[in-house]
């Protein structure tokens, strides 16, 4: 079996996780990762024995790496020359510049949510519009919140008779763990409505009317989203719960079992032994699914650092034509990442 050769641009919060996920895919080969500076992530990579080849975005900085005895496999261009597809997790705005190199080399690319939609042929989600991404050159993932939100709404839409509209409230972590650039805060901040997640959902699922409010909170481990969904026919709690429990990337939990909030999921992932405390599934509280007239309301937890990783693997499968359908593509990703109904 010929493996798809994959490179990762940017070895930061997302890039580390993309590299690890590609390495787990039995039908993909991680050629290497590229970065600009000897960050803490790169230093940790070296201390772990350099499991991945490292390529430099700026070869003028090679002496910095050599001084730290960090081995270099080549330039960023060398990496692009060796792959079938690049996973670009560079800072927002850098990916669109990298696209010029990818295009000149005839290499496909997947971009993360920080880039503008115009960078790609398709704004992509593994479950909601997989087939639209098949054999396309450039795909862009949704943001972490949008990725988890669409998983849940798409699940109801496909299994409970269709969804007409949703209203969401996003309680958003202010920064990733270890970040300092946002400052030390003790306040909540509200964005203007509708939030971009609602707009993005409608872009990928145009048959669903969506609106939403976003509140920034001074926490780092995960977002929480409440969703009020109106079905084309009444969606009962029993119908919703049955659908959610069958979804490989939704972890249904109970408050009574100890899942009191975002920190509970992070601690549980660490106790499971998951690398970095990551969890690929969104968490969904069974205790918080309620019927409101003809609507259904529920709450989900979004592990922001890792939730987009499975959908990125789906994107590789779609763009390279490895699997032609959402069923086959997502099933292959789930198998290698050990995502399963719980």
Short mmCIF file of C-alpha atoms in Angstrom, two decimals:
data_model
loop_
_atom_site.label_atom_id
_atom_site.label_comp_id
_atom_site.label_asym_id
_atom_site.label_seq_id
_atom_site.Cartn_x
_atom_site.Cartn_y
_atom_site.Cartn_z
CA UNK A 1 0.00 0.00 0.00
CA UNK A 2 1.41 3.38 -1.04
CA UNK A 3 1.35 5.78 1.87
CA UNK A 4 0.47 9.45 1.43
CA UNK A 5 3.49 11.58 2.31
CA UNK A 6 2.62 14.45 4.65
CA UNK A 7 4.50 17.48 5.95
CA UNK A 8 3.55 19.87 8.75
CA UNK A 9 4.32 23.60 8.60
CA UNK A 10 4.48 25.16 12.07
CA UNK A 11 5.31 23.04 15.11
CA UNK A 12 3.23 24.92 17.67
CA UNK A 13 0.05 24.09 19.59
CA UNK A 14 -1.70 22.56 16.57
CA UNK A 15 1.36 21.48 14.58
CA UNK A 16 2.64 19.19 17.33
CA UNK A 17 -0.70 17.45 17.47
CA UNK A 18 -0.98 17.18 13.69
CA UNK A 19 2.44 15.56 13.51
CA UNK A 20 1.52 13.04 16.21
CA UNK A 21 -1.80 12.26 14.49
CA UNK A 22 -0.20 11.72 11.07
CA UNK A 23 2.36 9.41 12.68
CA UNK A 24 -0.55 7.30 13.98
CA UNK A 25 -2.19 6.91 10.56
CA UNK A 26 -1.25 3.54 9.11
CA UNK A 27 -1.73 4.78 5.55
CA UNK A 28 0.21 8.06 5.88
CA UNK A 29 3.91 8.87 6.28
CA UNK A 30 5.09 11.93 8.19
CA UNK A 31 8.05 13.26 6.20
CA UNK A 32 8.80 16.03 8.70
CA UNK A 33 7.86 19.27 10.36
CA UNK A 34 8.99 22.82 9.61
CA UNK A 35 9.44 25.78 11.91
CA UNK A 36 11.21 29.10 12.18
CA UNK A 37 12.85 29.27 15.61
CA UNK A 38 14.13 26.96 18.37
CA UNK A 39 10.96 27.32 20.43
CA UNK A 40 10.22 25.33 23.56
CA UNK A 41 8.28 22.88 21.40
CA UNK A 42 11.31 22.33 19.16
CA UNK A 43 13.62 21.98 22.17
CA UNK A 44 11.27 19.38 23.61
CA UNK A 45 11.28 17.57 20.26
CA UNK A 46 15.07 17.39 20.44
CA UNK A 47 15.00 16.19 24.04
CA UNK A 48 12.61 13.41 22.99
CA UNK A 49 15.22 12.18 20.52
CA UNK A 50 13.97 13.94 17.36
CA UNK A 51 11.23 11.46 16.42
CA UNK A 52 10.38 13.75 13.48
CA UNK A 53 12.68 15.31 10.90
CA UNK A 54 12.95 19.08 11.31
CA UNK A 55 13.12 21.49 8.38
CA UNK A 56 13.86 25.22 8.66
CA UNK A 57 11.72 28.01 7.29
CA UNK A 58 14.73 30.36 7.42
CA UNK A 59 18.09 28.64 6.78
CA UNK A 60 19.89 31.79 7.96
CA UNK A 61 18.92 30.74 11.47
CA UNK A 62 20.55 27.32 11.17
CA UNK A 63 23.48 28.33 13.46
CA UNK A 64 20.98 28.89 16.32
CA UNK A 65 19.82 25.29 15.98
CA UNK A 66 23.32 23.93 15.57
CA UNK A 67 24.36 25.74 18.75
CA UNK A 68 21.62 23.80 20.55
CA UNK A 69 22.64 20.56 18.79
CA UNK A 70 19.22 20.33 17.12
CA UNK A 71 19.64 18.38 13.86
CA UNK A 72 18.24 19.93 10.68
CA UNK A 73 17.01 17.78 7.78
CA UNK A 74 16.83 20.64 5.27
CA UNK A 75 14.91 23.72 4.25
CA UNK A 76 11.17 24.31 4.18
CA UNK A 77 11.33 24.03 0.39
CA UNK A 78 13.10 20.68 0.75
CA UNK A 79 10.20 19.43 2.85
CA UNK A 80 7.59 20.59 0.34
CA UNK A 81 9.53 18.83 -2.44
CA UNK A 82 9.17 15.49 -0.63
CA UNK A 83 5.45 15.44 0.21
CA UNK A 84 2.06 14.87 -1.41
CA UNK A 85 0.29 17.28 0.92
CA UNK A 86 1.17 19.93 3.53
CA UNK A 87 -0.71 20.56 6.76
CA UNK A 88 -0.22 24.26 7.35
CA UNK A 89 -0.57 25.28 10.99
CA UNK A 90 1.43 28.48 10.64
CA UNK A 91 0.22 31.65 12.38
CA UNK A 92 -2.79 33.28 10.72
CA UNK A 93 -1.82 35.11 7.55
CA UNK A 94 1.37 33.10 7.00
CA UNK A 95 -0.41 30.14 5.42
CA UNK A 96 -1.66 32.18 2.48
CA UNK A 97 1.95 33.17 1.75
CA UNK A 98 3.08 29.56 2.04
CA UNK A 99 0.40 28.64 -0.47
CA UNK A 100 2.46 30.33 -3.19
CA UNK A 101 5.23 27.79 -2.58
CA UNK A 102 2.80 24.87 -2.46
CA UNK A 103 1.20 25.95 -5.73
CA UNK A 104 4.56 26.34 -7.47
CA UNK A 105 5.47 22.78 -6.46
CA UNK A 106 2.06 21.29 -7.30
CA UNK A 107 1.56 20.21 -3.68
CA UNK A 108 -1.86 20.07 -2.01
CA UNK A 109 -2.39 21.75 1.36
CA UNK A 110 -4.75 21.84 4.33
CA UNK A 111 -5.03 25.12 6.25
CA UNK A 112 -6.22 25.66 9.81
CA UNK A 113 -9.02 27.95 10.97
CA UNK A 114 -6.82 31.04 11.42
CA UNK A 115 -6.59 31.62 7.66
CA UNK A 116 -9.28 33.35 5.63
CA UNK A 117 -11.70 31.11 3.75
CA UNK A 118 -10.41 32.48 0.44
CA UNK A 119 -7.13 30.55 0.89
CA UNK A 120 -8.88 27.30 0.02
CA UNK A 121 -11.11 25.67 -2.57
CA UNK A 122 -13.39 24.29 0.14
CA UNK A 123 -14.21 25.30 3.72
CA UNK A 124 -14.13 21.77 5.11
CA UNK A 125 -15.61 19.59 7.84
CA UNK A 126 -15.10 15.83 7.88
CA UNK A 127 -18.68 14.96 8.78
CA UNK A 128 -20.73 17.79 7.28
CA UNK A 129 -19.27 18.20 3.77
CA UNK A 130 -16.55 15.56 3.24
CA UNK A 131 -17.47 14.86 -0.37
CA UNK A 132 -17.00 18.50 -1.35
CA UNK A 133 -13.33 18.18 -0.41
CA UNK A 134 -12.61 15.05 -2.45
CA UNK A 135 -9.68 15.56 -4.88
CA UNK A 136 -9.52 19.31 -4.18
CA UNK A 137 -6.10 20.97 -3.92
CA UNK A 138 -6.66 23.28 -0.96
CA UNK A 139 -8.96 22.79 2.02
CA UNK A 140 -9.43 24.96 5.10
CA UNK A 141 -10.56 23.61 8.44
CA UNK A 142 -13.11 25.25 10.68
CA UNK A 143 -12.05 26.73 14.04
CA UNK A 144 -12.06 24.58 17.16
CA UNK A 145 -15.45 25.80 18.35
CA UNK A 146 -17.01 25.52 14.91
CA UNK A 147 -15.58 22.01 14.45
CA UNK A 148 -17.16 20.70 17.64
CA UNK A 149 -20.38 22.63 17.09
CA UNK A 150 -20.85 21.23 13.59
CA UNK A 151 -20.17 17.68 14.84
CA UNK A 152 -23.10 17.94 17.23
CA UNK A 153 -25.49 19.79 14.90
CA UNK A 154 -24.66 17.51 11.95
CA UNK A 155 -25.28 14.50 14.20
CA UNK A 156 -28.79 15.69 14.99
CA UNK A 157 -29.38 16.80 11.41
CA UNK A 158 -28.59 13.37 9.96
CA UNK A 159 -30.16 11.20 12.63
CA UNK A 160 -33.16 13.11 13.98
CA UNK A 161 -35.06 14.24 10.92
CA UNK A 162 -33.13 17.39 10.09
CA UNK A 163 -32.30 20.67 11.85
CA UNK A 164 -33.81 23.99 10.73
CA UNK A 165 -32.04 26.46 12.99
CA UNK A 166 -29.77 26.77 16.01
CA UNK A 167 -29.01 29.49 18.54
CA UNK A 168 -25.72 29.15 20.38
CA UNK A 169 -23.89 30.71 23.30
CA UNK A 170 -20.13 30.18 23.39
CA UNK A 171 -18.28 30.50 26.69
CA UNK A 172 -14.79 30.84 25.26
CA UNK A 173 -11.44 30.25 26.93
CA UNK A 174 -9.32 33.38 26.57
CA UNK A 175 -5.99 31.71 25.69
CA UNK A 176 -4.29 28.33 25.44
CA UNK A 177 -2.43 26.95 28.48
CA UNK A 178 1.00 28.56 28.70
CA UNK A 179 0.08 31.67 26.69
CA UNK A 180 0.90 35.07 28.17
CA UNK A 181 0.15 37.44 25.29
CA UNK A 182 -3.47 37.95 26.39
CA UNK A 183 -2.39 39.22 29.79
CA UNK A 184 -3.72 38.30 33.21
CA UNK A 185 -7.45 38.87 33.28
CA UNK A 186 -10.33 38.93 35.74
CA UNK A 187 -13.19 39.88 33.48
CA UNK A 188 -15.66 38.58 30.91
CA UNK A 189 -15.91 40.12 27.47
CA UNK A 190 -18.83 39.86 25.03
CA UNK A 191 -18.40 39.98 21.25
CA UNK A 192 -20.94 41.46 18.87
CA UNK A 193 -23.50 38.99 17.56
CA UNK A 194 -23.64 36.85 15.54
CA UNK A 195 -20.42 35.04 16.42
CA UNK A 196 -18.29 33.81 13.53
CA UNK A 197 -18.99 30.21 14.55
CA UNK A 198 -22.68 30.66 13.70
CA UNK A 199 -21.79 32.24 10.37
CA UNK A 200 -19.27 29.48 9.64
CA UNK A 201 -21.82 26.79 10.45
CA UNK A 202 -24.19 28.29 7.89
CA UNK A 203 -21.39 28.39 5.32
CA UNK A 204 -20.87 24.63 5.64
CA UNK A 205 -24.49 23.73 6.45
CA UNK A 206 -26.46 26.35 4.46
CA UNK A 207 -29.79 24.65 5.17
CA UNK A 208 -29.48 25.50 8.89
CA UNK A 209 -30.22 29.02 10.16
CA UNK A 210 -27.77 29.89 12.94
CA UNK A 211 -27.03 32.77 15.26
CA UNK A 212 -24.97 33.08 18.39
CA UNK A 213 -23.28 35.06 21.14
CA UNK A 214 -19.68 34.62 22.31
CA UNK A 215 -18.35 35.38 25.80
CA UNK A 216 -14.58 35.39 26.51
CA UNK A 217 -13.69 33.95 29.93
CA UNK A 218 -10.40 34.03 31.90
CA UNK A 219 -9.77 30.28 31.68
CA UNK A 220 -7.53 28.15 29.44
CA UNK A 221 -8.83 24.58 29.39
CA UNK A 222 -11.66 24.31 26.89
CA UNK A 223 -14.73 26.15 25.66
CA UNK A 224 -18.33 25.36 26.54
CA UNK A 225 -21.14 25.89 24.01
CA UNK A 226 -24.85 25.76 24.69
CA UNK A 227 -27.01 24.93 21.69
CA UNK A 228 -30.75 25.44 21.20
CA UNK A 229 -31.76 23.48 18.10
CA UNK A 230 -35.06 23.48 16.22
CA UNK A 231 -35.71 20.33 14.23
CA UNK A 232 -37.81 19.94 11.10
CA UNK A 233 -39.83 17.72 13.40
CA UNK A 234 -39.70 17.57 17.18
CA UNK A 235 -36.42 16.16 18.48
CA UNK A 236 -36.90 14.45 21.83
CA UNK A 237 -34.21 14.00 24.45
CA UNK A 238 -34.26 10.26 23.82
CA UNK A 239 -33.71 10.74 20.08
CA UNK A 240 -30.86 13.19 20.61
CA UNK A 241 -29.15 11.09 23.28
CA UNK A 242 -29.29 7.96 21.14
CA UNK A 243 -27.70 9.82 18.20
CA UNK A 244 -25.00 11.46 20.31
CA UNK A 245 -24.00 8.18 21.96
CA UNK A 246 -23.41 6.56 18.57
CA UNK A 247 -21.08 9.32 17.34
CA UNK A 248 -17.39 8.30 17.54
CA UNK A 249 -16.23 11.87 18.21
CA UNK A 250 -18.76 12.77 20.89
CA UNK A 251 -18.13 11.62 24.47
CA UNK A 252 -21.43 11.59 26.39
CA UNK A 253 -20.90 12.13 30.14
CA UNK A 254 -22.84 12.92 33.31
CA UNK A 255 -22.34 15.63 35.90
CA UNK A 256 -23.22 13.06 38.56
CA UNK A 257 -20.19 11.01 37.48
CA UNK A 258 -17.85 13.93 38.21
CA UNK A 259 -17.78 15.83 34.91
CA UNK A 260 -18.58 19.18 36.46
CA UNK A 261 -17.03 21.38 33.78
CA UNK A 262 -14.19 22.04 31.37
CA UNK A 263 -11.42 21.22 33.85
CA UNK A 264 -12.97 17.80 34.52
CA UNK A 265 -12.43 16.78 30.90
CA UNK A 266 -8.83 17.99 30.93
CA UNK A 267 -8.06 16.10 34.14
CA UNK A 268 -9.80 12.96 32.86
CA UNK A 269 -7.77 13.04 29.63
CA UNK A 270 -4.57 13.26 31.69
CA UNK A 271 -5.72 10.39 33.90
CA UNK A 272 -6.33 8.35 30.75
CA UNK A 273 -2.69 8.94 29.86
CA UNK A 274 -3.52 10.98 26.75
CA UNK A 275 -0.53 12.93 25.45
CA UNK A 276 -0.64 16.57 26.65
CA UNK A 277 -4.04 15.87 28.23
CA UNK A 278 -5.63 15.92 24.77
CA UNK A 279 -9.07 14.59 23.92
CA UNK A 280 -10.22 14.27 20.30
CA UNK A 281 -13.90 14.00 21.24
CA UNK A 282 -16.13 16.84 22.29
CA UNK A 283 -17.82 16.25 25.65
CA UNK A 284 -21.61 16.34 25.87
CA UNK A 285 -23.51 16.33 29.15
CA UNK A 286 -26.41 13.89 29.22
CA UNK A 287 -27.75 15.77 32.25
CA UNK A 288 -27.95 18.99 30.21
CA UNK A 289 -30.07 17.73 27.31
CA UNK A 290 -33.51 19.27 27.77
CA UNK A 291 -36.62 19.71 25.66
CA UNK A 292 -37.98 23.25 25.35
CA UNK A 293 -41.28 23.07 23.51
CA UNK A 294 -40.39 21.79 20.06
CA UNK A 295 -36.69 22.62 20.56
CA UNK A 296 -33.87 20.65 22.09
CA UNK A 297 -31.12 22.24 24.20
CA UNK A 298 -27.75 20.77 25.17
CA UNK A 299 -24.22 21.76 26.19
CA UNK A 300 -20.86 20.62 24.82
CA UNK A 301 -17.23 20.97 25.90
CA UNK A 302 -14.63 21.81 23.23
CA UNK A 303 -11.00 20.71 23.86
CA UNK A 304 -9.61 23.57 21.77
CA UNK A 305 -6.07 22.30 21.28
CA UNK A 306 -6.99 18.90 19.86
CA UNK A 307 -10.56 18.91 18.55
CA UNK A 308 -9.66 19.85 14.96
CA UNK A 309 -7.04 17.11 14.59
CA UNK A 310 -9.39 14.29 13.46
CA UNK A 311 -11.08 16.56 10.91
CA UNK A 312 -7.65 17.50 9.56
CA UNK A 313 -6.89 13.82 9.00
CA UNK A 314 -10.26 13.57 7.23
CA UNK A 315 -9.18 16.50 5.04
CA UNK A 316 -6.00 14.67 4.00
CA UNK A 317 -8.08 11.67 3.05
CA UNK A 318 -10.54 13.74 1.04
CA UNK A 319 -8.03 15.98 -0.76
CA UNK A 320 -5.80 13.08 -1.80
CA UNK A 321 -8.75 10.87 -2.74
CA UNK A 322 -7.78 8.15 -0.27
CA UNK A 323 -11.46 7.67 0.58
CA UNK A 324 -14.30 9.03 -1.53
CA UNK A 325 -17.08 9.18 1.08
CA UNK A 326 -17.52 10.65 4.54
CA UNK A 327 -18.35 7.22 5.93
CA UNK A 328 -15.11 5.65 4.69
CA UNK A 329 -12.92 8.70 5.38
CA UNK A 330 -14.06 9.38 8.93
CA UNK A 331 -14.05 5.66 9.77
CA UNK A 332 -10.39 5.36 8.73
CA UNK A 333 -9.42 8.39 10.81
CA UNK A 334 -11.38 7.15 13.80
CA UNK A 335 -9.70 3.75 13.62
CA UNK A 336 -6.17 5.14 13.74
CA UNK A 337 -6.97 7.79 16.38
CA UNK A 338 -9.01 5.35 18.48
CA UNK A 339 -12.15 7.50 18.36
CA UNK A 340 -15.11 5.32 19.29
CA UNK A 341 -18.56 5.44 20.78
CA UNK A 342 -18.49 5.58 24.58
#
